[in-house]
PDB file of C-alpha atoms in Angstrom:
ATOM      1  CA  UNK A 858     -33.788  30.590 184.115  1.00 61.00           C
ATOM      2  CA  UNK A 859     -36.810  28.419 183.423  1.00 65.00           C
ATOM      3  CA  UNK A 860     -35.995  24.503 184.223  1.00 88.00           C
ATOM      4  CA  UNK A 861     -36.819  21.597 182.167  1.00 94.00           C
ATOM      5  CA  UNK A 862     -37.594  17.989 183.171  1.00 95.00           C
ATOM      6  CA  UNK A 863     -36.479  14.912 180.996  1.00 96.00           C
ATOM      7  CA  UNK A 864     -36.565  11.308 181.327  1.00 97.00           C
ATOM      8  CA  UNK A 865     -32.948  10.159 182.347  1.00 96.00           C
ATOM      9  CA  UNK A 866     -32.918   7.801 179.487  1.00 97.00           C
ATOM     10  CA  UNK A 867     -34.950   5.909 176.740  1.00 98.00           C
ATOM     11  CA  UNK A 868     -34.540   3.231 173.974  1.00 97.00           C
ATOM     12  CA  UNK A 869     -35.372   2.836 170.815  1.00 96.00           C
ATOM     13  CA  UNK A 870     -34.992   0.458 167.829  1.00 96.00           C
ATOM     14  CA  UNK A 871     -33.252   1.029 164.736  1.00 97.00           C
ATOM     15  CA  UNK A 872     -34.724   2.648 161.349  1.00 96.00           C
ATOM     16  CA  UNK A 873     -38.031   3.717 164.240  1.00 96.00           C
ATOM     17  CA  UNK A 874     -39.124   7.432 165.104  1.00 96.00           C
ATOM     18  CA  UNK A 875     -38.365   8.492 168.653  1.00 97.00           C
ATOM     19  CA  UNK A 876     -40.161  11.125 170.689  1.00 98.00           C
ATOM     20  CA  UNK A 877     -38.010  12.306 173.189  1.00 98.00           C
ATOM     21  CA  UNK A 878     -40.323  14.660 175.867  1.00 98.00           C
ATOM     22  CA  UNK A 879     -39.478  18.068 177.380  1.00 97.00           C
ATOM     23  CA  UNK A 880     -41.308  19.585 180.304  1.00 96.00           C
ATOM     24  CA  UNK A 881     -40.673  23.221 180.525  1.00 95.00           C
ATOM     25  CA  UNK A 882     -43.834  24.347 182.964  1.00 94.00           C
ATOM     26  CA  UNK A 883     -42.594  27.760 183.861  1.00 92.00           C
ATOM     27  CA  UNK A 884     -41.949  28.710 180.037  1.00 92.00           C
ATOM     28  CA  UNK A 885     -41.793  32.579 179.574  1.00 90.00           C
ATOM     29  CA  UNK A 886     -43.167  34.389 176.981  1.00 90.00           C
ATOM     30  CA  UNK A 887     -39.640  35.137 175.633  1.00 89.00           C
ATOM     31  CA  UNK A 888     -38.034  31.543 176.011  1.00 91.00           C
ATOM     32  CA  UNK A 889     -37.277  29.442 172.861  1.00 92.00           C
ATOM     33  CA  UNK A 890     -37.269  25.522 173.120  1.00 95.00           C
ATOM     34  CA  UNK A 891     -33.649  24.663 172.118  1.00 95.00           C
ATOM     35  CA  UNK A 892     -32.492  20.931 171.683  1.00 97.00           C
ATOM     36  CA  UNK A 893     -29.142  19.924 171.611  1.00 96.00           C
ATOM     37  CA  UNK A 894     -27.237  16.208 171.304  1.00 97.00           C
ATOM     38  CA  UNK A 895     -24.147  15.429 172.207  1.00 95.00           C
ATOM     39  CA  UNK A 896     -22.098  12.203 171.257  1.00 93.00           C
ATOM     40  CA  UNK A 897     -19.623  10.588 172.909  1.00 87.00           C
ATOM     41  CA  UNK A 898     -16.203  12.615 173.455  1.00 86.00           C
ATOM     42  CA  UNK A 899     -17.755  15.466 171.088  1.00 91.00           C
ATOM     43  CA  UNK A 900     -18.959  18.454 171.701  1.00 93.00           C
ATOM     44  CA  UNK A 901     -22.710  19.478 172.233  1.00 94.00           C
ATOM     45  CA  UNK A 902     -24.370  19.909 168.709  1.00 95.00           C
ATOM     46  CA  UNK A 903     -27.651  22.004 167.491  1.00 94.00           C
ATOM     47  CA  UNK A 904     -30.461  19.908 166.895  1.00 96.00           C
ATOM     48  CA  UNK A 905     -33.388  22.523 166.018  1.00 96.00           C
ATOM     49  CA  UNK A 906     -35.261  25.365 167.985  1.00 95.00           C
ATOM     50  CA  UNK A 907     -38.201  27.045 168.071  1.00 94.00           C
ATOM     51  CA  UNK A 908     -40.903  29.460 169.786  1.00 94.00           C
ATOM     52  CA  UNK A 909     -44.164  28.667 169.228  1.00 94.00           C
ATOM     53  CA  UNK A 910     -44.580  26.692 166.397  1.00 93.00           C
ATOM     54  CA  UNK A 911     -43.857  23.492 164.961  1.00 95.00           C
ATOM     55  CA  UNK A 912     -40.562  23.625 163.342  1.00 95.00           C
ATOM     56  CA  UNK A 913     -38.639  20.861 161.138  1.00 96.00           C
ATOM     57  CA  UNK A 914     -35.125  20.463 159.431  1.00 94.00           C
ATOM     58  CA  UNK A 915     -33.353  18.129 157.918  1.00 92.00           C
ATOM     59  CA  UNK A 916     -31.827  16.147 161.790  1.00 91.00           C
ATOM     60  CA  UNK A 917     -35.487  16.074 163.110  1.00 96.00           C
ATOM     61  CA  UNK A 918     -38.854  17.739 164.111  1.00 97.00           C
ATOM     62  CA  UNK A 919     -40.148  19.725 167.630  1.00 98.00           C
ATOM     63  CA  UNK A 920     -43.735  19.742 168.444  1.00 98.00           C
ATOM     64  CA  UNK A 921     -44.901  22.275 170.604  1.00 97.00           C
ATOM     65  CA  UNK A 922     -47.808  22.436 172.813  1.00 97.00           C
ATOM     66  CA  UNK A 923     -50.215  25.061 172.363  1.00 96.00           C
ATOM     67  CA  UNK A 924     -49.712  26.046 175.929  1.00 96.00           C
ATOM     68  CA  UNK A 925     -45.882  25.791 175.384  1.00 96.00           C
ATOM     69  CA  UNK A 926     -45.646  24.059 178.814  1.00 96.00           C
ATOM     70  CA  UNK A 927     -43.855  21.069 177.053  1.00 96.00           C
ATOM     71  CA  UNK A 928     -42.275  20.230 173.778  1.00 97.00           C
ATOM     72  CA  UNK A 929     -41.095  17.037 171.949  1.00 98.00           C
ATOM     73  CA  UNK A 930     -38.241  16.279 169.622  1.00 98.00           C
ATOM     74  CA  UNK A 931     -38.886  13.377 167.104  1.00 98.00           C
ATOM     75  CA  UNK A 932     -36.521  11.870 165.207  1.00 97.00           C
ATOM     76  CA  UNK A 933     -38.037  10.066 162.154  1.00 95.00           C
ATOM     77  CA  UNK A 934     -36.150   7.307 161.666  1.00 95.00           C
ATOM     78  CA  UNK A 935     -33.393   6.466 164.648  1.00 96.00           C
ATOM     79  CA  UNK A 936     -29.945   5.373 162.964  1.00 96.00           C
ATOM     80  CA  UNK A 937     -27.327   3.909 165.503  1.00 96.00           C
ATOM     81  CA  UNK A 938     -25.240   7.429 165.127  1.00 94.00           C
ATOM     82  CA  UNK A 939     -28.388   8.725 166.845  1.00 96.00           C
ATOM     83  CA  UNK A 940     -27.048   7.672 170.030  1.00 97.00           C
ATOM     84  CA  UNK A 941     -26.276  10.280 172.352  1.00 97.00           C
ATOM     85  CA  UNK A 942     -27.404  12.476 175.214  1.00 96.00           C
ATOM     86  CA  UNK A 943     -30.130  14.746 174.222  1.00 97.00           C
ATOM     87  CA  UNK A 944     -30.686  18.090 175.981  1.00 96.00           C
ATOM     88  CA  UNK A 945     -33.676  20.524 175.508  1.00 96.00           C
ATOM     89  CA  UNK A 946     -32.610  23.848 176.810  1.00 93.00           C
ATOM     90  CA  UNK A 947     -35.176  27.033 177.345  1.00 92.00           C
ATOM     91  CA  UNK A 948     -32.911  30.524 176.357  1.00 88.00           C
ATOM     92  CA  UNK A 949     -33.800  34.048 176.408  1.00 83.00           C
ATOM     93  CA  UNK A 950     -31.647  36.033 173.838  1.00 73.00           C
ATOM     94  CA  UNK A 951     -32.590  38.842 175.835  1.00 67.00           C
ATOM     95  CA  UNK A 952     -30.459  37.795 178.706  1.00 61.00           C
ATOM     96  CA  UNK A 953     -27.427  36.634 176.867  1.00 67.00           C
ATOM     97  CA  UNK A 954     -28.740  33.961 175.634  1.00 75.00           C
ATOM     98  CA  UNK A 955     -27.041  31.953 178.309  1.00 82.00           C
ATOM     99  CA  UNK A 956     -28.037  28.108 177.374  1.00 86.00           C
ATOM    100  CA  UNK A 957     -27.750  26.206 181.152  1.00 84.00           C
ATOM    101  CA  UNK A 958     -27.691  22.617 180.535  1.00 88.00           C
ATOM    102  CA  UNK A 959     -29.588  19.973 182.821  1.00 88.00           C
ATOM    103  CA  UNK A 960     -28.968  16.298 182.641  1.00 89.00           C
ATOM    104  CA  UNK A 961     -30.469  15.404 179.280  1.00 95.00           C
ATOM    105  CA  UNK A 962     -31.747  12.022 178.026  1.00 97.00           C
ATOM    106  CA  UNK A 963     -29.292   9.534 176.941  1.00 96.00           C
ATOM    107  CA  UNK A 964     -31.103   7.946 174.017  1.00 98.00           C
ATOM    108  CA  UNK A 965     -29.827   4.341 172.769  1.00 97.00           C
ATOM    109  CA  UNK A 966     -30.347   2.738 169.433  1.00 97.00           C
ATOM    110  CA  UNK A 967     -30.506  -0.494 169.197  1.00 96.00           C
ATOM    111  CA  UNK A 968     -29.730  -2.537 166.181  1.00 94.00           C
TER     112      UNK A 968
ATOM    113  CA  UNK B1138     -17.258  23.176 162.998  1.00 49.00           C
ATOM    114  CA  UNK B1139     -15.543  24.975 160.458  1.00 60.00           C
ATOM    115  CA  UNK B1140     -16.475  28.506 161.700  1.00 93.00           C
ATOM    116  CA  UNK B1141     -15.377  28.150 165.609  1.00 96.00           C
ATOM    117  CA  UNK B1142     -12.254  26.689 166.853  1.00 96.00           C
ATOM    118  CA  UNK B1143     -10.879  26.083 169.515  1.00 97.00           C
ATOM    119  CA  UNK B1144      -6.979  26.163 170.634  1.00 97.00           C
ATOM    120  CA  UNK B1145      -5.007  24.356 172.267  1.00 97.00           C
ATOM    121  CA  UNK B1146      -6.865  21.243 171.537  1.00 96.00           C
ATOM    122  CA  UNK B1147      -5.268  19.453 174.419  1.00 97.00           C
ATOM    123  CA  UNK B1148      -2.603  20.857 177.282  1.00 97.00           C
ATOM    124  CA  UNK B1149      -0.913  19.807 180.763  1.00 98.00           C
ATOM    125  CA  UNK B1150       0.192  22.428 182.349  1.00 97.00           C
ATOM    126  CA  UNK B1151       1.445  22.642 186.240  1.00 97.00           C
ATOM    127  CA  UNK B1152      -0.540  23.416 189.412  1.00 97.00           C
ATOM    128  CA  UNK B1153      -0.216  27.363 189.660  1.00 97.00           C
ATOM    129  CA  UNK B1154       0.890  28.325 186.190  1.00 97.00           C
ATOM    130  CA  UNK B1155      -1.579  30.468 183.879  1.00 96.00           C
ATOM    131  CA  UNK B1156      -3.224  29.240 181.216  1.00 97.00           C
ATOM    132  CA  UNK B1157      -5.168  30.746 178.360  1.00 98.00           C
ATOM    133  CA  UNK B1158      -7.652  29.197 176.261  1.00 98.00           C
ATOM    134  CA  UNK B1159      -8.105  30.363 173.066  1.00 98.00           C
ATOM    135  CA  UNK B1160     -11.797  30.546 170.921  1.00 98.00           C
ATOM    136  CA  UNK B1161     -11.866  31.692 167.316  1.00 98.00           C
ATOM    137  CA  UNK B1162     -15.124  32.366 164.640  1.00 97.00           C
ATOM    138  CA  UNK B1163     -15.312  33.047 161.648  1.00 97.00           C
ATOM    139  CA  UNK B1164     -19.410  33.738 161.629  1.00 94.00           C
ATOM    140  CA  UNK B1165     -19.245  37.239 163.275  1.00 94.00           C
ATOM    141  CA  UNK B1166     -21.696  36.512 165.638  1.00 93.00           C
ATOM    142  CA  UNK B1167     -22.180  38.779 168.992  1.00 91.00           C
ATOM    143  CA  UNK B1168     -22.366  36.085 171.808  1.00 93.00           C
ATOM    144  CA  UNK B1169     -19.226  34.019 172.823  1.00 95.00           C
ATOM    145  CA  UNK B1170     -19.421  31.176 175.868  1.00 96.00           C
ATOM    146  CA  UNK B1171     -17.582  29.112 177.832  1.00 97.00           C
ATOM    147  CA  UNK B1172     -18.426  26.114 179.738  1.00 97.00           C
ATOM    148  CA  UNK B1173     -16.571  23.299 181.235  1.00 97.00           C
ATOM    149  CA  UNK B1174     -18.214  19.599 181.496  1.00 96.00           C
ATOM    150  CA  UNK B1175     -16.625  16.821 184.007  1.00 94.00           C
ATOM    151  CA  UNK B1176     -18.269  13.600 184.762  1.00 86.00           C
ATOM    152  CA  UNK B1177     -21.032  13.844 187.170  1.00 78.00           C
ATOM    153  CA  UNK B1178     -21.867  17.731 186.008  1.00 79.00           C
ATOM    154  CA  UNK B1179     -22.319  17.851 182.597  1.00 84.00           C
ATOM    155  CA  UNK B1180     -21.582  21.269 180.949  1.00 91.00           C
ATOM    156  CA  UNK B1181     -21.705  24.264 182.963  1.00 94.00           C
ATOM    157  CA  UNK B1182     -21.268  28.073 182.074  1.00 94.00           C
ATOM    158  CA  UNK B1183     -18.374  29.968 183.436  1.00 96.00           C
ATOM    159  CA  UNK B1184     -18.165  33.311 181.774  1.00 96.00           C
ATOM    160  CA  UNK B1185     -20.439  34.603 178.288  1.00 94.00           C
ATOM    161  CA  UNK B1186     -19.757  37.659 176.249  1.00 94.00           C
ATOM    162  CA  UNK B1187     -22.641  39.217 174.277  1.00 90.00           C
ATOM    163  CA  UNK B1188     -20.153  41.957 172.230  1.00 91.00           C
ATOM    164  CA  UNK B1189     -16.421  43.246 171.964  1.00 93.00           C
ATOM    165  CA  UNK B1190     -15.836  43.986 176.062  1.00 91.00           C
ATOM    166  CA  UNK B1191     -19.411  43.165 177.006  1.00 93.00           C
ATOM    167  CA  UNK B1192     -18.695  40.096 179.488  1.00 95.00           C
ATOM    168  CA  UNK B1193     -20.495  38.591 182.716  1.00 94.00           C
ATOM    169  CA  UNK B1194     -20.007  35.490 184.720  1.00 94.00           C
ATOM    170  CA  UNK B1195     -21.665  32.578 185.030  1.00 93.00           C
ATOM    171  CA  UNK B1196     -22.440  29.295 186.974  1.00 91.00           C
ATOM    172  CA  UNK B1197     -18.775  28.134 187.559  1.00 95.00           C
ATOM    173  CA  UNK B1198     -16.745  31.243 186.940  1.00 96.00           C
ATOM    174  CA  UNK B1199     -14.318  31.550 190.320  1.00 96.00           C
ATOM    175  CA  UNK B1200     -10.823  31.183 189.390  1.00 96.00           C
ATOM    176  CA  UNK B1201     -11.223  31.972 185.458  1.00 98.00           C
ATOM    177  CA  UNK B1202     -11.385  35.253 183.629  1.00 97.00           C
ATOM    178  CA  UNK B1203     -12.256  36.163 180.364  1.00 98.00           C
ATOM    179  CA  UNK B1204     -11.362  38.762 177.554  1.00 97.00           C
ATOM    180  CA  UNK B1205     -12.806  39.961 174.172  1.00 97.00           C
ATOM    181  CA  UNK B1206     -11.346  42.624 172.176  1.00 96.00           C
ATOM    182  CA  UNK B1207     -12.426  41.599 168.822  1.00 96.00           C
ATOM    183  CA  UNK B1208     -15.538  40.584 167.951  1.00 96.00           C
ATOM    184  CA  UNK B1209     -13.792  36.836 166.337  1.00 97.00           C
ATOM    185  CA  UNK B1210     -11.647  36.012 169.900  1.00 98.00           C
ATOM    186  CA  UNK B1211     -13.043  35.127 173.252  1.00 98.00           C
ATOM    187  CA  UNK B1212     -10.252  34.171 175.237  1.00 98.00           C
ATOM    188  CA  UNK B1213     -10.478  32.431 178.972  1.00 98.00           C
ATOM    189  CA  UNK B1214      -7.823  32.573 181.402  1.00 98.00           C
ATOM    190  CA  UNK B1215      -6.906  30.481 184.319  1.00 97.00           C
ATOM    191  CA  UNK B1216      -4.825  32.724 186.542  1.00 93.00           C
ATOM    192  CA  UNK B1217      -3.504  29.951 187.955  1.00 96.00           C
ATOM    193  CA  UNK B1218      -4.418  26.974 187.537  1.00 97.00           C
ATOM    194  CA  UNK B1219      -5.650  24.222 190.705  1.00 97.00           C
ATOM    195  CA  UNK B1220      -6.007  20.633 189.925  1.00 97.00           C
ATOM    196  CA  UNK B1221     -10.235  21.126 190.463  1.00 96.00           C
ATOM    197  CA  UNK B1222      -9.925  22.618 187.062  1.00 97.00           C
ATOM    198  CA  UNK B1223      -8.660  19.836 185.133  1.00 97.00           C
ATOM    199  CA  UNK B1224     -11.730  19.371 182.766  1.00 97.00           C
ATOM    200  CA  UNK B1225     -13.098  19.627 179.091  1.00 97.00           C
ATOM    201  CA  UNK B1226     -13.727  23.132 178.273  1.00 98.00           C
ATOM    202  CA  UNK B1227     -16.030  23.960 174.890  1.00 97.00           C
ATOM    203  CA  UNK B1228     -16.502  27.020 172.927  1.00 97.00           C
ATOM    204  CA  UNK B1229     -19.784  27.828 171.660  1.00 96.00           C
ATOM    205  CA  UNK B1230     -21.076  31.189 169.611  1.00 95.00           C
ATOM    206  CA  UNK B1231     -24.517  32.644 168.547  1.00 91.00           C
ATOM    207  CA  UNK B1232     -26.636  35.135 167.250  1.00 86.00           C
ATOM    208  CA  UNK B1233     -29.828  36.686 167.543  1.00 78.00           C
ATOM    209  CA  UNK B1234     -32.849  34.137 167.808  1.00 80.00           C
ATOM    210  CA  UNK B1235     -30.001  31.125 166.291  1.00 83.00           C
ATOM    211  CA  UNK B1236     -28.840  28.008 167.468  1.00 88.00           C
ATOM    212  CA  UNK B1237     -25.875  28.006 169.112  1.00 92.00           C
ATOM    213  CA  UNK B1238     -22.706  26.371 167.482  1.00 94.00           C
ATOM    214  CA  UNK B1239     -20.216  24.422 170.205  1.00 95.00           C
ATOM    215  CA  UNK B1240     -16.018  23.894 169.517  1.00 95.00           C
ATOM    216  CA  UNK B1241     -14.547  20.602 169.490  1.00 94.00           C
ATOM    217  CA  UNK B1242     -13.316  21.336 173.322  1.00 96.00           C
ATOM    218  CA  UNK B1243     -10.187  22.267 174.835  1.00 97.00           C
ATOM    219  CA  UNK B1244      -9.066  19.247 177.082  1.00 97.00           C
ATOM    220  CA  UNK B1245      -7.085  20.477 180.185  1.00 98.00           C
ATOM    221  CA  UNK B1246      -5.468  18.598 182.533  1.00 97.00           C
ATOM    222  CA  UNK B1247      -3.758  20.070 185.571  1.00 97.00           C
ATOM    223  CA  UNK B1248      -0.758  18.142 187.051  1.00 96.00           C
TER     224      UNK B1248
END
């Protein structure tokens, strides 16, 4: 499984966007960018995902780069319910789609 | 989420009893997962399914087993159970090239 590298944490301020980076060097051909949050005590929940191109929905936006060697999720306008641990996962559905979590970012809002 | 969910929501059960974890959906979709997450690992697979009796292992998957005989059920099984597997286990489903939708966990603790 292709890795990913994130920053172990960032901050942001309230009612501000947030780019949240995603390394993913050794990107296949077949792998889609997958990001995930998770709050405290809950369980991990779907963010957005994409292949190759820019994709947005109503939680937040990825960017890709053209080379696909890194990726970044923005959130337009951080609330304080914003605050979790943010994961960005490559998957190949061929392969069972297996999504194998790294550390994440833990993101914090503050007021 | 309304179309996965997860039972018991919470059990103790004994050192060396069996245990069975129950996962539900409602979304008919092919791939079923397990993973565990305890502090210091963050989420890890244990067993996936990818159709009715389709099955293979993952990361973490000594000491649990898994069954699916209908495409809705994904059961996982502790034959029995050690103290090491006291942890939060979550449900998650998908399809085809979609995100991946996680239960509200399972939290077991082993006494």
């Amino acid at each position: 499984d292709a890795k990913t590298t994130q920053p172990n944490s960032m901050e942001s301020n309230e009612e501000e966007p947030v780019h949240l980076p995603c390394n993913h060097s050794t990107i296949s051909g077949t792998d889609y960018i997958h990001w995930y949050r998770q709050l405290p005590s809950q369980g991990p929940e779907y963010v957005i995902h994409g292949l190759t191109s820019n994709v947005n929905n109503r939680m937040a936006s990825l960017a890709i780069a053209e080379d696909r060697k890194s990726s970044t999720l923005i959130l337009h306008r951080a609330t304080l319910r914003d605050a979790a641990v943010y994961y960005c996962i490559l998957t190949t559905y061929n392969q069972g789609g297996k999504l194998i979590f790294g550390q994440g970012t833990e993101l914090s809002v503050k007021p | 989420d309304a179309g996965i969910t997860q039972s018991p929501r919470h059990k103790v059960t004994e050192t060396g009893t069996p245990v069975t974890l129950r996962c539900h959906q409602t979304e008919n979709h092919r791939y079923m997962y397990w993973y565990r997450q305890d502090p210091g690992h963050g989420l890890r697979l244990i067993h996936y399914s990818y159709g009715v009796k389709d099955t293979d292992k993952g990361e973490v998957s000594d000491g649990y087993s898994v069954s699916r005989s209908k495409t809705e059920d994904f059961l996982l099984t502790l034959e029995s159970a050690t103290s090491s597997q006291t942890s939060v286990y979550f449900c998650a489903i998908s399809e085809t090239e979609g995100g991946y939708t996680f239960g509200s966990g399972t939290r077991l603790t082993v006494v």
